[in-house]
PDB file of C-alpha atoms in Angstrom:
ATOM      1  CA  MET A   1     105.049 117.508 142.259  1.00 64.00           C
ATOM      2  CA  GLY A   2     101.796 116.276 143.762  1.00 72.00           C
ATOM      3  CA  VAL A   3      98.259 116.964 142.555  1.00 82.00           C
ATOM      4  CA  ALA A   4      95.326 117.010 144.985  1.00 82.00           C
ATOM      5  CA  CYS A   5      92.795 114.784 143.234  1.00 88.00           C
ATOM      6  CA  GLY A   6      89.606 116.078 144.846  1.00 86.00           C
ATOM      7  CA  PRO A   7      89.950 119.784 144.003  1.00 86.00           C
ATOM      8  CA  ALA A   8      91.202 118.871 140.516  1.00 90.00           C
ATOM      9  CA  GLY A   9      88.149 116.685 139.857  1.00 93.00           C
ATOM     10  CA  LEU A  10      90.325 113.618 139.308  1.00 94.00           C
ATOM     11  CA  VAL A  11      89.775 109.926 139.919  1.00 95.00           C
ATOM     12  CA  VAL A  12      93.023 108.038 139.409  1.00 95.00           C
ATOM     13  CA  VAL A  13      93.268 104.261 139.158  1.00 95.00           C
ATOM     14  CA  ASP A  14      96.604 103.351 140.749  1.00 93.00           C
ATOM     15  CA  ILE A  15      97.689  99.914 139.528  1.00 93.00           C
ATOM     16  CA  ASP A  16     100.420  98.270 141.584  1.00 89.00           C
ATOM     17  CA  ALA A  17     102.853  95.544 140.620  1.00 85.00           C
ATOM     18  CA  HIS A  18     104.323  94.726 144.018  1.00 81.00           C
ATOM     19  CA  GLN A  19     105.924  91.323 144.420  1.00 81.00           C
ATOM     20  CA  VAL A  20     103.826  90.008 147.278  1.00 82.00           C
ATOM     21  CA  GLN A  21     101.941  86.820 147.968  1.00 84.00           C
ATOM     22  CA  VAL A  22      98.662  86.540 146.084  1.00 84.00           C
ATOM     23  CA  PRO A  23      95.724  86.305 148.513  1.00 81.00           C
ATOM     24  CA  ASP A  24      92.846  83.874 148.410  1.00 84.00           C
ATOM     25  CA  ARG A  25      90.680  84.251 145.300  1.00 83.00           C
ATOM     26  CA  GLY A  26      87.859  85.550 147.464  1.00 80.00           C
ATOM     27  CA  GLN A  27      89.905  88.684 148.166  1.00 82.00           C
ATOM     28  CA  LEU A  28      90.909  89.496 144.591  1.00 88.00           C
ATOM     29  CA  LEU A  29      87.693  91.188 143.437  1.00 87.00           C
ATOM     30  CA  PRO A  30      85.657  92.348 146.452  1.00 86.00           C
ATOM     31  CA  GLY A  31      82.021  91.370 146.095  1.00 86.00           C
ATOM     32  CA  ILE A  32      82.626  89.175 143.043  1.00 85.00           C
ATOM     33  CA  PRO A  33      83.068  85.436 143.637  1.00 85.00           C
ATOM     34  CA  ILE A  34      85.606  83.817 141.324  1.00 81.00           C
ATOM     35  CA  PRO A  35      84.659  80.197 140.532  1.00 81.00           C
ATOM     36  CA  GLU A  36      87.246  77.507 141.166  1.00 82.00           C
ATOM     37  CA  GLN A  37      87.306  76.589 137.481  1.00 77.00           C
ATOM     38  CA  VAL A  38      88.770  80.009 136.635  1.00 77.00           C
ATOM     39  CA  GLN A  39      92.531  79.528 136.359  1.00 79.00           C
ATOM     40  CA  LEU A  40      94.527  82.155 138.246  1.00 81.00           C
ATOM     41  CA  ASP A  41      98.017  80.709 137.852  1.00 79.00           C
ATOM     42  CA  GLY A  42      99.383  83.757 136.020  1.00 83.00           C
ATOM     43  CA  LEU A  43      97.798  86.357 138.275  1.00 87.00           C
ATOM     44  CA  VAL A  44     100.541  88.307 140.051  1.00 87.00           C
ATOM     45  CA  SER A  45      99.623  92.005 140.146  1.00 90.00           C
ATOM     46  CA  GLY A  46      96.961  94.677 139.963  1.00 89.00           C
ATOM     47  CA  PHE A  47      97.232  94.623 136.182  1.00 93.00           C
ATOM     48  CA  ASP A  48      95.836  91.097 136.278  1.00 91.00           C
ATOM     49  CA  THR A  49      93.013  91.703 138.756  1.00 90.00           C
ATOM     50  CA  LEU A  50      91.897  94.843 136.917  1.00 92.00           C
ATOM     51  CA  ALA A  51      91.947  92.963 133.608  1.00 92.00           C
ATOM     52  CA  LEU A  52      89.871  90.223 135.226  1.00 90.00           C
ATOM     53  CA  LEU A  53      87.331  92.749 136.513  1.00 91.00           C
ATOM     54  CA  ALA A  54      87.128  94.387 133.085  1.00 92.00           C
ATOM     55  CA  ALA A  55      86.659  90.986 131.445  1.00 90.00           C
ATOM     56  CA  TYR A  56      83.797  90.196 133.805  1.00 88.00           C
ATOM     57  CA  ARG A  57      82.128  93.448 132.718  1.00 90.00           C
ATOM     58  CA  GLY A  58      82.964  93.076 129.029  1.00 90.00           C
ATOM     59  CA  GLU A  59      85.065  96.238 129.078  1.00 92.00           C
ATOM     60  CA  THR A  60      88.632  97.291 128.328  1.00 92.00           C
ATOM     61  CA  SER A  61      90.975  97.399 131.289  1.00 95.00           C
ATOM     62  CA  PRO A  62      91.954 100.958 132.272  1.00 96.00           C
ATOM     63  CA  ALA A  63      95.573  99.849 131.917  1.00 95.00           C
ATOM     64  CA  GLN A  64      94.897  99.529 128.180  1.00 94.00           C
ATOM     65  CA  ASP A  65      92.827 102.707 127.854  1.00 96.00           C
ATOM     66  CA  GLU A  66      94.688 104.721 125.223  1.00 95.00           C
ATOM     67  CA  HIS A  67      92.176 107.588 125.362  1.00 95.00           C
ATOM     68  CA  THR A  68      93.283 108.895 128.741  1.00 97.00           C
ATOM     69  CA  LEU A  69      96.482 109.970 130.463  1.00 97.00           C
ATOM     70  CA  ARG A  70      98.469 107.024 131.793  1.00 97.00           C
ATOM     71  CA  VAL A  71     101.660 107.437 133.787  1.00 95.00           C
ATOM     72  CA  ARG A  72     104.217 104.692 134.384  1.00 94.00           C
ATOM     73  CA  THR A  73     105.631 104.756 137.910  1.00 91.00           C
ATOM     74  CA  PRO A  74     109.249 104.034 138.880  1.00 88.00           C
ATOM     75  CA  SER A  75     108.135 100.827 140.626  1.00 86.00           C
ATOM     76  CA  GLY A  76     106.524  99.444 137.465  1.00 90.00           C
ATOM     77  CA  GLY A  77     102.964 100.392 138.326  1.00 92.00           C
ATOM     78  CA  LEU A  78     100.618 102.579 136.314  1.00 94.00           C
ATOM     79  CA  HIS A  79      98.507 105.617 137.180  1.00 95.00           C
ATOM     80  CA  VAL A  80      95.429 105.922 134.968  1.00 97.00           C
ATOM     81  CA  TRP A  81      93.981 109.425 135.201  1.00 97.00           C
ATOM     82  CA  TYR A  82      90.268 110.163 134.719  1.00 97.00           C
ATOM     83  CA  ARG A  83      88.036 113.208 135.149  1.00 96.00           C
ATOM     84  CA  ASN A  84      85.039 112.962 137.431  1.00 94.00           C
ATOM     85  CA  PRO A  85      82.104 113.922 135.155  1.00 93.00           C
ATOM     86  CA  THR A  86      79.753 114.597 138.071  1.00 92.00           C
ATOM     87  CA  PRO A  87      81.213 117.047 140.614  1.00 87.00           C
ATOM     88  CA  SER A  88      78.301 116.434 142.988  1.00 89.00           C
ATOM     89  CA  VAL A  89      79.439 112.806 143.306  1.00 92.00           C
ATOM     90  CA  ARG A  90      82.612 112.442 145.340  1.00 91.00           C
ATOM     91  CA  TYR A  91      84.717 109.303 145.479  1.00 92.00           C
ATOM     92  CA  ARG A  92      86.842 108.212 148.423  1.00 89.00           C
ATOM     93  CA  CYS A  93      90.383 106.903 148.232  1.00 88.00           C
ATOM     94  CA  SER A  94      91.081 103.230 148.817  1.00 84.00           C
ATOM     95  CA  THR A  95      93.807 100.613 148.721  1.00 73.00           C
ATOM     96  CA  GLY A  96      93.487  97.280 146.976  1.00 58.00           C
ATOM     97  CA  SER A  97      94.088  95.372 150.202  1.00 57.00           C
ATOM     98  CA  ALA A  98      91.486  97.241 152.268  1.00 56.00           C
ATOM     99  CA  ARG A  99      88.772  95.217 153.974  1.00 60.00           C
ATOM    100  CA  HIS A 100      85.890  97.651 153.647  1.00 62.00           C
ATOM    101  CA  THR A 101      86.453  99.616 150.436  1.00 75.00           C
ATOM    102  CA  ALA A 102      88.489  98.251 147.530  1.00 84.00           C
ATOM    103  CA  LEU A 103      88.096  97.894 143.765  1.00 90.00           C
ATOM    104  CA  ALA A 104      90.540  95.038 143.210  1.00 90.00           C
ATOM    105  CA  TRP A 105      93.649  93.556 144.786  1.00 89.00           C
ATOM    106  CA  GLN A 106      96.723  95.746 144.123  1.00 88.00           C
ATOM    107  CA  VAL A 107      94.518  98.458 142.619  1.00 92.00           C
ATOM    108  CA  ASP A 108      94.230 101.697 144.592  1.00 89.00           C
ATOM    109  CA  ILE A 109      91.863 104.588 143.961  1.00 92.00           C
ATOM    110  CA  ARG A 110      93.102 108.155 144.396  1.00 90.00           C
ATOM    111  CA  ALA A 111      90.243 110.617 144.639  1.00 90.00           C
ATOM    112  CA  GLU A 112      88.814 112.879 147.354  1.00 87.00           C
ATOM    113  CA  GLY A 113      91.508 113.584 149.915  1.00 80.00           C
ATOM    114  CA  GLY A 114      94.212 111.873 147.874  1.00 82.00           C
ATOM    115  CA  TYR A 115      97.286 113.078 146.046  1.00 82.00           C
ATOM    116  CA  ILE A 116      98.872 111.762 142.872  1.00 86.00           C
ATOM    117  CA  VAL A 117     102.354 112.393 141.532  1.00 85.00           C
ATOM    118  CA  ALA A 118     102.283 114.521 138.378  1.00 87.00           C
ATOM    119  CA  PRO A 119     103.739 113.126 135.137  1.00 91.00           C
ATOM    120  CA  GLY A 120     107.345 114.120 134.574  1.00 89.00           C
ATOM    121  CA  THR A 121     108.096 114.325 138.296  1.00 87.00           C
ATOM    122  CA  ARG A 122     111.556 113.099 139.272  1.00 82.00           C
ATOM    123  CA  THR A 123     111.935 111.355 142.612  1.00 79.00           C
ATOM    124  CA  PRO A 124     114.818 109.447 144.219  1.00 77.00           C
ATOM    125  CA  LYS A 125     113.206 106.247 142.914  1.00 80.00           C
ATOM    126  CA  GLY A 126     112.874 107.449 139.322  1.00 86.00           C
ATOM    127  CA  VAL A 127     110.717 109.443 136.915  1.00 89.00           C
ATOM    128  CA  TYR A 128     106.944 109.281 136.468  1.00 90.00           C
ATOM    129  CA  ARG A 129     106.684 108.974 132.677  1.00 94.00           C
ATOM    130  CA  PRO A 130     103.550 109.415 130.528  1.00 95.00           C
ATOM    131  CA  GLU A 131     102.700 106.365 128.466  1.00 95.00           C
ATOM    132  CA  GLY A 132     101.001 106.420 125.087  1.00 93.00           C
ATOM    133  CA  SER A 133      99.909 109.537 123.208  1.00 94.00           C
ATOM    134  CA  ALA A 134      97.107 110.830 125.452  1.00 95.00           C
ATOM    135  CA  ARG A 135      98.155 113.709 127.691  1.00 94.00           C
ATOM    136  CA  ARG A 136      94.810 114.649 129.236  1.00 95.00           C
ATOM    137  CA  PRO A 137      92.489 112.701 131.539  1.00 96.00           C
ATOM    138  CA  ALA A 138      89.401 111.326 129.833  1.00 96.00           C
ATOM    139  CA  VAL A 139      85.991 111.139 131.487  1.00 97.00           C
ATOM    140  CA  LEU A 140      85.675 108.318 134.013  1.00 96.00           C
ATOM    141  CA  PRO A 141      83.992 105.466 132.093  1.00 96.00           C
ATOM    142  CA  GLU A 142      80.437 104.671 133.124  1.00 96.00           C
ATOM    143  CA  TRP A 143      81.275 101.085 133.973  1.00 94.00           C
ATOM    144  CA  LEU A 144      83.969 102.248 136.387  1.00 96.00           C
ATOM    145  CA  GLN A 145      81.522 104.713 137.919  1.00 95.00           C
ATOM    146  CA  ARG A 146      79.191 101.782 138.574  1.00 94.00           C
ATOM    147  CA  GLU A 147      82.007  99.680 140.004  1.00 94.00           C
ATOM    148  CA  LEU A 148      83.129 102.449 142.338  1.00 94.00           C
ATOM    149  CA  ARG A 149      79.583 102.829 143.591  1.00 93.00           C
ATOM    150  CA  ARG A 150      79.242  99.066 144.023  1.00 91.00           C
ATOM    151  CA  THR A 151      82.453  98.929 146.052  1.00 90.00           C
ATOM    152  CA  GLN A 152      81.349 101.783 148.344  1.00 89.00           C
ATOM    153  CA  HIS A 153      83.702 104.446 147.009  1.00 92.00           C
ATOM    154  CA  VAL A 154      80.955 107.066 146.773  1.00 91.00           C
ATOM    155  CA  ILE A 155      81.037 109.448 149.730  1.00 86.00           C
ATOM    156  CA  GLU A 156      77.574 109.844 151.175  1.00 72.00           C
ATOM    157  CA  HIS A 157      76.744 113.231 152.659  1.00 61.00           C
ATOM    158  CA  LYS A 158      75.853 113.005 156.333  1.00 49.00           C
ATOM    159  CA  SER A 159      75.326 115.596 159.007  1.00 37.00           C
ATOM    160  CA  LEU A 160      78.146 115.692 161.494  1.00 38.00           C
ATOM    161  CA  VAL A 161      78.202 116.167 165.228  1.00 39.00           C
ATOM    162  CA  GLU A 162      80.651 118.850 166.256  1.00 40.00           C
ATOM    163  CA  PRO A 163      83.752 116.816 167.119  1.00 43.00           C
ATOM    164  CA  VAL A 164      85.431 117.018 170.472  1.00 41.00           C
ATOM    165  CA  ALA A 165      88.868 115.452 170.331  1.00 44.00           C
ATOM    166  CA  PRO A 166      91.808 115.506 172.686  1.00 43.00           C
ATOM    167  CA  ALA A 167      94.786 117.616 171.798  1.00 43.00           C
ATOM    168  CA  VAL A 168      97.652 115.816 170.124  1.00 47.00           C
ATOM    169  CA  PRO A 169     100.820 117.164 171.691  1.00 47.00           C
ATOM    170  CA  ALA A 170     103.953 117.720 169.686  1.00 48.00           C
ATOM    171  CA  PRO A 171     107.060 115.834 170.780  1.00 49.00           C
ATOM    172  CA  ALA A 172     109.010 117.778 173.361  1.00 44.00           C
ATOM    173  CA  HIS A 173     112.550 119.075 172.976  1.00 42.00           C
ATOM    174  CA  ARG A 174     112.804 119.251 169.221  1.00 46.00           C
ATOM    175  CA  GLY A 175     114.519 122.548 169.828  1.00 48.00           C
ATOM    176  CA  GLY A 176     115.167 125.699 167.896  1.00 49.00           C
ATOM    177  CA  ARG A 177     113.094 128.294 166.115  1.00 54.00           C
ATOM    178  CA  ARG A 178     112.869 126.170 162.992  1.00 55.00           C
ATOM    179  CA  ALA A 179     111.089 123.370 164.860  1.00 60.00           C
ATOM    180  CA  ALA A 180     108.839 125.825 166.692  1.00 69.00           C
ATOM    181  CA  SER A 181     107.795 127.471 163.428  1.00 78.00           C
ATOM    182  CA  ALA A 182     107.153 124.080 161.857  1.00 83.00           C
ATOM    183  CA  ASP A 183     105.035 123.051 164.846  1.00 81.00           C
ATOM    184  CA  ARG A 184     102.878 126.147 164.486  1.00 83.00           C
ATOM    185  CA  LEU A 185     102.158 125.117 160.911  1.00 88.00           C
ATOM    186  CA  ILE A 186     101.661 121.378 161.391  1.00 89.00           C
ATOM    187  CA  ASP A 187      99.908 121.292 164.784  1.00 84.00           C
ATOM    188  CA  PRO A 188      96.540 122.682 163.571  1.00 85.00           C
ATOM    189  CA  LEU A 189      96.532 120.219 160.667  1.00 89.00           C
ATOM    190  CA  ILE A 190      97.133 117.278 162.990  1.00 86.00           C
ATOM    191  CA  ALA A 191      94.419 118.541 165.339  1.00 83.00           C
ATOM    192  CA  LEU A 192      91.951 118.434 162.431  1.00 85.00           C
ATOM    193  CA  VAL A 193      92.828 114.769 161.878  1.00 85.00           C
ATOM    194  CA  ALA A 194      92.241 114.001 165.553  1.00 82.00           C
ATOM    195  CA  GLU A 195      88.807 115.628 165.402  1.00 79.00           C
ATOM    196  CA  CYS A 196      87.731 113.038 162.820  1.00 81.00           C
ATOM    197  CA  ALA A 197      87.423 110.509 165.661  1.00 75.00           C
ATOM    198  CA  ALA A 198      84.014 112.049 166.393  1.00 73.00           C
ATOM    199  CA  ALA A 199      82.383 110.196 163.477  1.00 74.00           C
ATOM    200  CA  PRO A 200      83.278 107.036 161.527  1.00 74.00           C
ATOM    201  CA  GLU A 201      82.804 108.694 158.130  1.00 75.00           C
ATOM    202  CA  GLY A 202      81.892 111.946 156.462  1.00 81.00           C
ATOM    203  CA  THR A 203      84.529 113.991 158.286  1.00 84.00           C
ATOM    204  CA  GLY A 204      87.011 114.327 155.424  1.00 88.00           C
ATOM    205  CA  PHE A 205      89.512 112.173 157.312  1.00 89.00           C
ATOM    206  CA  SER A 206      91.575 111.088 154.291  1.00 91.00           C
ATOM    207  CA  GLU A 207      91.806 114.614 152.926  1.00 90.00           C
ATOM    208  CA  LYS A 208      92.860 116.018 156.292  1.00 91.00           C
ATOM    209  CA  LEU A 209      95.426 113.290 156.897  1.00 92.00           C
ATOM    210  CA  ASN A 210      96.776 113.729 153.375  1.00 92.00           C
ATOM    211  CA  ARG A 211      97.088 117.464 153.840  1.00 92.00           C
ATOM    212  CA  ALA A 212      98.884 117.083 157.160  1.00 92.00           C
ATOM    213  CA  ALA A 213     101.298 114.450 155.836  1.00 93.00           C
ATOM    214  CA  TYR A 214     101.888 116.320 152.566  1.00 94.00           C
ATOM    215  CA  THR A 215     102.736 119.482 154.499  1.00 94.00           C
ATOM    216  CA  ALA A 216     104.955 117.486 156.844  1.00 93.00           C
ATOM    217  CA  GLY A 217     106.795 116.014 153.861  1.00 92.00           C
ATOM    218  CA  GLY A 218     107.629 119.487 152.615  1.00 92.00           C
ATOM    219  CA  LEU A 219     108.818 120.534 156.060  1.00 92.00           C
ATOM    220  CA  VAL A 220     110.979 117.415 156.347  1.00 92.00           C
ATOM    221  CA  ALA A 221     112.528 118.072 152.934  1.00 91.00           C
ATOM    222  CA  ALA A 222     113.342 121.634 153.992  1.00 90.00           C
ATOM    223  CA  GLY A 223     114.998 120.414 157.186  1.00 90.00           C
ATOM    224  CA  HIS A 224     112.385 121.732 159.603  1.00 90.00           C
ATOM    225  CA  LEU A 225     111.127 118.376 160.909  1.00 89.00           C
ATOM    226  CA  ASP A 226     112.547 114.937 161.601  1.00 90.00           C
ATOM    227  CA  GLN A 227     110.904 112.411 159.284  1.00 91.00           C
ATOM    228  CA  ALA A 228     110.741 109.490 161.707  1.00 91.00           C
ATOM    229  CA  ALA A 229     109.284 111.632 164.482  1.00 89.00           C
ATOM    230  CA  ILE A 230     106.614 113.313 162.373  1.00 91.00           C
ATOM    231  CA  ARG A 231     105.660 110.043 160.682  1.00 92.00           C
ATOM    232  CA  ASP A 232     105.164 108.425 164.073  1.00 89.00           C
ATOM    233  CA  ARG A 233     103.046 111.350 165.191  1.00 88.00           C
ATOM    234  CA  LEU A 234     100.893 111.277 162.055  1.00 91.00           C
ATOM    235  CA  VAL A 235     100.381 107.524 162.257  1.00 89.00           C
ATOM    236  CA  ARG A 236      99.420 107.705 165.929  1.00 87.00           C
ATOM    237  CA  VAL A 237      96.788 110.376 165.381  1.00 85.00           C
ATOM    238  CA  ALA A 238      95.463 108.550 162.310  1.00 88.00           C
ATOM    239  CA  HIS A 239      95.099 105.317 164.283  1.00 82.00           C
ATOM    240  CA  TYR A 240      93.326 107.257 167.019  1.00 78.00           C
ATOM    241  CA  ALA A 241      90.783 108.627 164.544  1.00 80.00           C
ATOM    242  CA  ARG A 242      90.403 105.474 162.417  1.00 83.00           C
ATOM    243  CA  PRO A 243      91.661 102.476 164.444  1.00 78.00           C
ATOM    244  CA  TRP A 244      89.988  99.907 162.160  1.00 77.00           C
ATOM    245  CA  GLN A 245      92.047 100.804 159.055  1.00 84.00           C
ATOM    246  CA  GLN A 246      95.609 100.984 160.286  1.00 83.00           C
ATOM    247  CA  SER A 247      97.213  99.689 157.087  1.00 86.00           C
ATOM    248  CA  ARG A 248      95.372 102.284 155.036  1.00 87.00           C
ATOM    249  CA  ASN A 249      96.304 105.017 157.506  1.00 89.00           C
ATOM    250  CA  GLU A 250      99.989 104.216 157.131  1.00 90.00           C
ATOM    251  CA  LYS A 251      99.743 104.128 153.339  1.00 92.00           C
ATOM    252  CA  ILE A 252      98.081 107.549 153.265  1.00 92.00           C
ATOM    253  CA  VAL A 253     100.790 108.956 155.524  1.00 92.00           C
ATOM    254  CA  ASP A 254     103.683 107.387 153.623  1.00 91.00           C
ATOM    255  CA  ASP A 255     102.358 108.366 150.183  1.00 91.00           C
ATOM    256  CA  ALA A 256     101.629 111.962 151.163  1.00 91.00           C
ATOM    257  CA  LEU A 257     104.988 112.331 152.933  1.00 93.00           C
ATOM    258  CA  ALA A 258     106.726 111.101 149.779  1.00 92.00           C
ATOM    259  CA  VAL A 259     104.800 113.442 147.490  1.00 92.00           C
ATOM    260  CA  GLY A 260     105.291 116.391 149.837  1.00 90.00           C
ATOM    261  CA  SER A 261     109.029 115.769 150.060  1.00 91.00           C
ATOM    262  CA  VAL A 262     109.355 116.509 146.347  1.00 91.00           C
ATOM    263  CA  ARG A 263     108.629 120.174 147.107  1.00 88.00           C
ATOM    264  CA  PRO A 264     110.523 121.414 150.189  1.00 90.00           C
ATOM    265  CA  LEU A 265     108.435 123.820 152.237  1.00 88.00           C
ATOM    266  CA  HIS A 266     110.711 126.640 153.348  1.00 85.00           C
ATOM    267  CA  LEU A 267     109.213 128.725 156.106  1.00 78.00           C
ATOM    268  CA  LYS A 268     108.991 132.470 155.689  1.00 67.00           C
ATOM    269  CA  GLY A 269     112.243 134.167 156.463  1.00 45.00           C
ATOM    270  CA  ARG A 270     114.171 130.889 156.243  1.00 40.00           C
ATOM    271  CA  PRO A 271     116.319 129.598 153.369  1.00 40.00           C
TER     272      PRO A 271
END
């Protein structure tokens, strides 16, 4: 089961533990230079970079925050759930490897426009299990609020020009009423993503792409769409709207497809 972070007032720190090559120290904590005398030999994951950031600020790492809901992921990562104490301030999603907006290497932020897997959810890769005794999100700590603002996670309100975007055609010859019904549901959502090309920010791009991919995941799980075909279509329209963040686009699509697939979306009148 997936939870839409924005409407729920959530800011989730998504700590990854992927076995990948550690980048140059200048890319570990965006905006914070790490002196050469600081030993980084044991740094291998987002747990380490987040602990380093917390140490720089004299704070406890969110991974060790026993006052809020923490959920262990099947891949060994950790989702640390917080409540946004100021609804008028909206935070954007990010990935730890992003060039423009990132908190720390291998640390993602799930907020406005993002989805997070609910604790207790079973997936083909395993179960998302709560860790510790806390079962409710605590208020986002002030130091993290400052860090998110410093790293450009705050969404600034800007007036938008009415977008004019080309239509994004559905693949031909998918055949059958099931595919036609699925197209009628997914096509308007994909068109909204395409319209985001009219402005570089402030269009709700991440939220719209998440919604389209989440819906597509449910349709795939119910057998109404082909996963490879709809993923390709979503990625293409995302790259059209935001060509400078292709890695992030693909992560948004893949994550939302995975979350959506947990809940098959059966069309009305269909099993």
